[in-house]
XYZ file of C-alpha atoms in Angstrom:
365
model
C 77.499 107.800 -121.917
C 76.396 104.586 -123.610
C 73.542 102.664 -125.216
C 72.386 99.602 -123.264
C 70.406 97.084 -125.376
C 68.531 94.153 -123.805
C 67.184 91.607 -126.317
C 64.188 89.364 -125.458
C 63.393 91.417 -122.367
C 60.266 89.324 -121.677
C 62.575 86.645 -120.172
C 63.205 88.861 -117.124
C 60.465 91.453 -117.535
C 57.324 89.292 -117.272
C 54.392 90.501 -115.158
C 54.778 89.758 -111.456
C 52.011 87.420 -110.337
C 51.923 88.566 -106.701
C 52.305 85.006 -105.379
C 55.676 85.828 -103.832
C 58.107 82.990 -103.394
C 55.346 80.392 -102.908
C 54.963 78.722 -106.308
C 56.372 81.787 -108.055
C 59.730 82.517 -109.668
C 61.398 84.541 -106.927
C 64.781 84.869 -108.670
C 63.234 86.364 -111.794
C 61.203 88.831 -109.730
C 64.310 89.953 -107.836
C 66.095 90.471 -111.182
C 63.164 92.545 -112.436
C 63.022 94.579 -109.217
C 66.748 95.321 -109.463
C 66.363 96.341 -113.142
C 63.470 98.662 -112.249
C 65.500 100.236 -109.444
C 68.531 100.826 -111.652
C 66.447 102.264 -114.500
C 64.682 104.610 -112.133
C 68.083 106.072 -111.221
C 69.043 107.054 -114.777
C 69.284 110.777 -115.337
C 68.329 112.220 -118.724
C 71.437 114.453 -118.663
C 73.888 111.557 -118.222
C 73.566 110.334 -121.828
C 72.669 106.721 -120.970
C 70.050 105.318 -123.374
C 68.425 101.957 -122.679
C 66.710 99.956 -125.434
C 64.953 96.592 -125.280
C 63.220 94.273 -127.738
C 60.502 91.620 -127.393
C 57.956 89.713 -129.454
C 55.538 89.602 -126.508
C 54.883 93.187 -125.367
C 51.593 92.208 -123.703
C 53.430 89.979 -121.184
C 55.717 92.739 -119.822
C 55.308 94.149 -116.326
C 53.415 97.493 -116.372
C 56.114 99.060 -114.127
C 58.682 98.367 -116.853
C 56.779 100.090 -119.666
C 55.646 103.207 -117.817
C 57.054 106.664 -118.718
C 60.329 107.270 -116.919
C 61.607 103.773 -117.676
C 60.724 102.827 -121.246
C 59.154 106.020 -122.576
C 58.467 104.999 -126.156
C 57.190 101.849 -127.797
C 58.244 101.379 -131.452
C 56.427 98.521 -133.241
C 58.589 97.080 -136.044
C 56.056 95.885 -138.621
C 56.688 93.701 -141.660
C 57.874 95.752 -144.677
C 55.378 97.033 -147.266
C 55.787 96.682 -151.056
C 58.267 99.563 -151.375
C 60.154 98.394 -148.274
C 60.457 94.829 -149.600
C 61.880 96.098 -152.890
C 64.436 98.278 -151.052
C 65.476 95.359 -148.783
C 65.918 93.070 -151.813
C 68.080 95.686 -153.569
C 70.180 96.108 -150.415
C 70.899 92.383 -150.064
C 71.406 92.005 -153.829
C 74.449 94.327 -153.717
C 76.606 91.386 -152.640
C 75.668 89.215 -155.666
C 76.227 89.696 -159.386
C 72.931 90.477 -161.134
C 71.801 89.826 -164.705
C 70.055 92.520 -166.789
C 66.552 91.000 -166.426
C 66.271 91.069 -162.590
C 62.984 92.734 -161.595
C 62.900 93.328 -157.838
C 59.511 95.062 -158.015
C 57.980 91.812 -159.342
C 59.682 89.746 -156.606
C 58.444 92.207 -153.950
C 54.863 91.769 -155.251
C 55.209 87.971 -154.991
C 56.243 88.075 -151.320
C 53.560 89.855 -149.265
C 54.145 89.392 -145.521
C 57.817 88.453 -145.924
C 60.261 89.711 -143.287
C 63.684 91.236 -143.998
C 65.417 87.964 -143.085
C 63.221 85.989 -145.484
C 63.959 88.462 -148.307
C 67.715 88.126 -147.612
C 67.220 84.365 -147.787
C 65.514 84.714 -151.201
C 68.520 86.597 -152.632
C 70.880 83.986 -151.152
C 68.771 81.130 -152.562
C 68.733 82.806 -156.003
C 72.552 83.029 -155.940
C 72.756 79.300 -155.096
C 70.326 78.496 -157.924
C 72.494 80.476 -160.399
C 75.607 78.556 -159.247
C 73.823 75.207 -159.612
C 72.948 76.104 -163.236
C 76.549 77.266 -163.868
C 75.511 80.860 -164.541
C 77.828 83.812 -163.968
C 75.037 86.080 -162.641
C 71.603 85.875 -161.001
C 68.657 86.031 -163.453
C 64.942 86.637 -162.927
C 64.396 82.860 -163.300
C 66.684 82.287 -160.288
C 64.772 84.854 -158.205
C 61.459 83.206 -159.182
C 62.791 79.766 -158.212
C 64.020 81.207 -154.896
C 60.553 82.625 -154.119
C 58.979 79.223 -154.918
C 61.530 77.494 -152.656
C 60.877 79.865 -149.723
C 57.061 79.727 -150.119
C 56.502 76.065 -151.006
C 59.821 74.269 -150.447
C 62.420 73.056 -152.913
C 61.514 70.802 -155.845
C 61.416 67.164 -154.761
C 63.407 65.402 -157.461
C 62.833 61.854 -156.177
C 59.042 62.218 -155.848
C 57.524 60.784 -159.031
C 53.732 60.893 -159.348
C 52.030 58.188 -161.379
C 49.972 59.292 -164.404
C 46.609 59.218 -162.612
C 47.849 61.238 -159.611
C 49.587 63.716 -161.910
C 46.327 64.163 -163.837
C 44.335 64.708 -160.595
C 46.867 67.291 -159.335
C 46.760 69.093 -162.719
C 42.950 69.394 -162.584
C 43.134 70.393 -158.896
C 45.547 73.292 -159.524
C 43.733 74.456 -162.679
C 40.505 74.392 -160.636
C 42.023 76.968 -158.251
C 43.329 79.125 -161.108
C 40.130 79.005 -163.152
C 37.859 79.950 -160.228
C 40.231 82.830 -159.381
C 40.302 84.093 -162.998
C 36.516 83.884 -163.485
C 35.800 86.076 -160.427
C 36.147 89.831 -160.076
C 38.246 91.327 -157.218
C 40.640 88.375 -157.382
C 44.454 88.525 -157.640
C 45.785 87.556 -161.113
C 47.306 84.095 -161.527
C 51.105 84.308 -161.840
C 52.101 80.656 -162.100
C 50.692 77.103 -161.892
C 52.909 74.098 -161.260
C 52.439 70.384 -160.515
C 56.054 69.753 -159.485
C 56.067 68.197 -155.961
C 57.770 70.244 -153.222
C 59.621 69.322 -150.031
C 56.883 70.986 -147.929
C 54.548 68.161 -148.976
C 52.687 70.183 -151.626
C 52.139 68.231 -154.862
C 51.676 71.500 -156.758
C 50.592 75.082 -156.197
C 48.933 78.058 -157.868
C 50.565 81.435 -157.247
C 48.412 84.575 -157.313
C 50.071 87.991 -157.142
C 48.345 91.265 -156.234
C 49.232 94.384 -158.236
C 50.082 96.302 -155.050
C 49.795 96.080 -151.260
C 46.214 95.612 -150.024
C 45.627 96.323 -146.349
C 41.807 96.233 -146.411
C 39.619 93.435 -147.800
C 35.903 93.652 -148.586
C 33.419 90.876 -147.784
C 33.176 90.043 -151.498
C 36.970 89.642 -151.765
C 37.058 87.275 -148.766
C 34.187 85.158 -150.174
C 35.950 85.052 -153.573
C 39.145 83.893 -151.871
C 37.244 81.111 -150.075
C 35.685 80.054 -153.411
C 39.169 79.979 -155.008
C 40.444 77.766 -152.168
C 37.570 75.312 -152.733
C 38.180 75.314 -156.526
C 40.706 72.446 -156.381
C 38.354 70.022 -154.641
C 35.473 71.212 -156.878
C 37.513 70.380 -160.035
C 38.166 66.842 -158.715
C 34.416 66.369 -158.131
C 33.433 67.734 -161.563
C 35.967 65.641 -163.526
C 36.557 62.462 -161.507
C 33.332 62.320 -159.392
C 35.498 61.467 -156.372
C 37.711 63.359 -153.927
C 41.278 62.951 -152.640
C 43.307 64.095 -149.633
C 45.048 66.776 -151.735
C 42.770 69.585 -150.516
C 43.701 69.385 -146.800
C 45.620 72.685 -146.740
C 42.902 74.429 -148.823
C 40.232 73.255 -146.360
C 42.248 74.592 -143.425
C 42.744 78.030 -145.020
C 39.118 78.326 -146.218
C 37.778 77.468 -142.741
C 40.148 79.948 -141.082
C 39.027 82.752 -143.436
C 35.310 81.939 -143.012
C 35.686 81.878 -139.210
C 37.517 85.226 -139.202
C 34.768 86.705 -141.407
C 32.168 85.740 -138.758
C 34.043 86.228 -135.472
C 36.536 89.054 -136.083
C 35.465 91.104 -139.102
C 31.747 91.440 -138.197
C 30.607 90.739 -141.778
C 27.460 88.695 -141.052
C 23.930 89.891 -140.278
C 23.453 87.293 -137.515
C 26.258 88.591 -135.271
C 26.765 92.085 -136.738
C 29.693 93.991 -135.145
C 30.233 91.733 -132.131
C 33.766 90.466 -131.434
C 33.464 86.739 -130.752
C 37.181 85.988 -130.830
C 40.268 87.587 -129.292
C 43.742 87.489 -130.839
C 46.649 86.553 -128.553
C 50.367 87.033 -129.224
C 49.949 89.295 -132.253
C 53.713 89.192 -132.921
C 54.017 85.402 -132.571
C 51.549 83.812 -134.997
C 48.433 85.476 -133.563
C 46.517 82.466 -132.195
C 42.862 83.150 -131.338
C 40.493 82.135 -128.553
C 36.684 82.249 -128.561
C 35.024 84.717 -126.190
C 31.371 83.654 -126.290
C 28.891 81.150 -124.838
C 28.613 77.523 -126.008
C 25.329 78.293 -127.767
C 26.889 81.174 -129.694
C 29.943 79.021 -130.531
C 27.610 76.399 -132.042
C 25.853 79.133 -134.087
C 29.252 80.399 -135.269
C 30.223 76.885 -136.383
C 26.959 76.542 -138.327
C 27.510 79.911 -140.027
C 31.125 79.021 -140.959
C 29.958 75.692 -142.468
C 27.268 77.521 -144.486
C 29.755 80.105 -145.868
C 32.231 77.404 -146.996
C 29.412 75.281 -148.471
C 28.087 78.219 -150.513
C 31.594 79.043 -151.792
C 32.193 75.380 -152.710
C 28.894 75.205 -154.626
C 29.734 78.456 -156.450
C 33.169 77.097 -157.467
C 31.656 73.805 -158.705
C 29.041 75.618 -160.810
C 31.736 77.848 -162.353
C 33.845 74.846 -163.341
C 30.857 72.927 -164.748
C 30.006 75.931 -166.951
C 33.645 76.163 -168.132
C 34.382 72.419 -168.344
C 35.933 72.684 -171.802
C 38.489 75.300 -170.677
C 39.187 73.252 -167.550
C 40.059 70.195 -169.677
C 42.097 72.238 -172.149
C 44.259 74.024 -169.527
C 44.661 70.876 -167.381
C 45.898 68.921 -170.433
C 48.416 71.698 -171.219
C 49.603 71.776 -167.580
C 49.854 67.951 -167.475
C 52.250 68.024 -170.431
C 54.348 71.070 -169.403
C 54.183 70.629 -165.565
C 54.700 74.389 -165.010
C 52.905 77.188 -166.860
C 52.998 80.977 -166.461
C 50.049 83.278 -165.891
C 50.347 84.560 -169.490
C 50.058 81.027 -170.931
C 47.088 80.301 -168.658
C 45.260 83.488 -169.747
C 46.055 82.889 -173.421
C 44.280 79.504 -173.359
C 41.456 80.848 -171.181
C 40.743 83.802 -173.497
C 41.243 81.895 -176.780
C 38.117 81.667 -178.916
C 36.839 78.120 -179.594
C 37.859 76.902 -183.059
C 35.318 76.019 -185.735
C 34.711 72.294 -186.435
C 35.910 72.684 -190.064
C 39.409 73.644 -188.892
C 42.023 70.893 -189.368
C 43.378 71.507 -185.827
C 40.048 71.195 -184.021
C 40.794 67.614 -182.879
C 44.148 68.524 -181.306
C 42.872 69.513 -177.832
C 41.253 66.287 -176.695
C 41.615 65.251 -173.063
C 44.479 62.772 -173.129
C 44.854 61.637 -169.548
């Protein structure tokens, strides 16, 4: 009796193409045939259990996955909020922790993270604590580790000039302000304009209160508006645009396209699937499944959705220009601010002109 485990079974278990040895891979097919023959001979009473793993279940030969060979398929999904917290606690047993470590908060910051990435976060936090000559890991170290995994490590040798730093500050505050002024939007956790090794010159972190599996149309449109908020802030303040919004543009377009082609949230196409998802376990790339005319209509609809969101974000920032200047100036000076500091300035009442401190919040960059 034993357990036989075959990892990456798609290397030998791919679908047979029926071409035989002419242009096909005859050796691989013979290996698969032999495997099928051997598996067919296993008796349930002998105590031999065979397991296999793959990231591409759709490419396996149907004869391999039928009952009698592999009887059960167990999808291993990414961990949910509770699962992420448990995984973090498990990996944290090997490091010395400070009293302020909040794994629930770290789990909320890392939606979509795998077990290996969470282990990496704990390891990175331990390294951060050592670099700062601390005896134990603190919440600050865990936060830095999350930032490093999500956006890359801080780039110490990348110094922005004053004008670029000012543009990046307005860009990031534009994202945060549009997010905060909309309903059904995740709260802002942190804004920073410290350059990262991933190429990002700054980022705005939003953290949901819990795990959200379903999204409404309004939430998707709000997210697109938040993504366009950075470019909108540059237009409102500097009346020009920079290349800093390239990643935002990519994400906004992807969301708008999914809204039209996969989620059926437009009147024009209703509940028609115009796109198919391939390799769900390996990035999930998509391919269009419609005529050229329909593809052109989809493109027009996607452009219209992003345009409307961009206009909405610009109008919001024009109406709240004073807060935009105030928060951007604060971020320019501090380089990194928390969600609490951001909300405190946003919700602060404007001071009366007679106050001696009324001149202290002028735009200085």
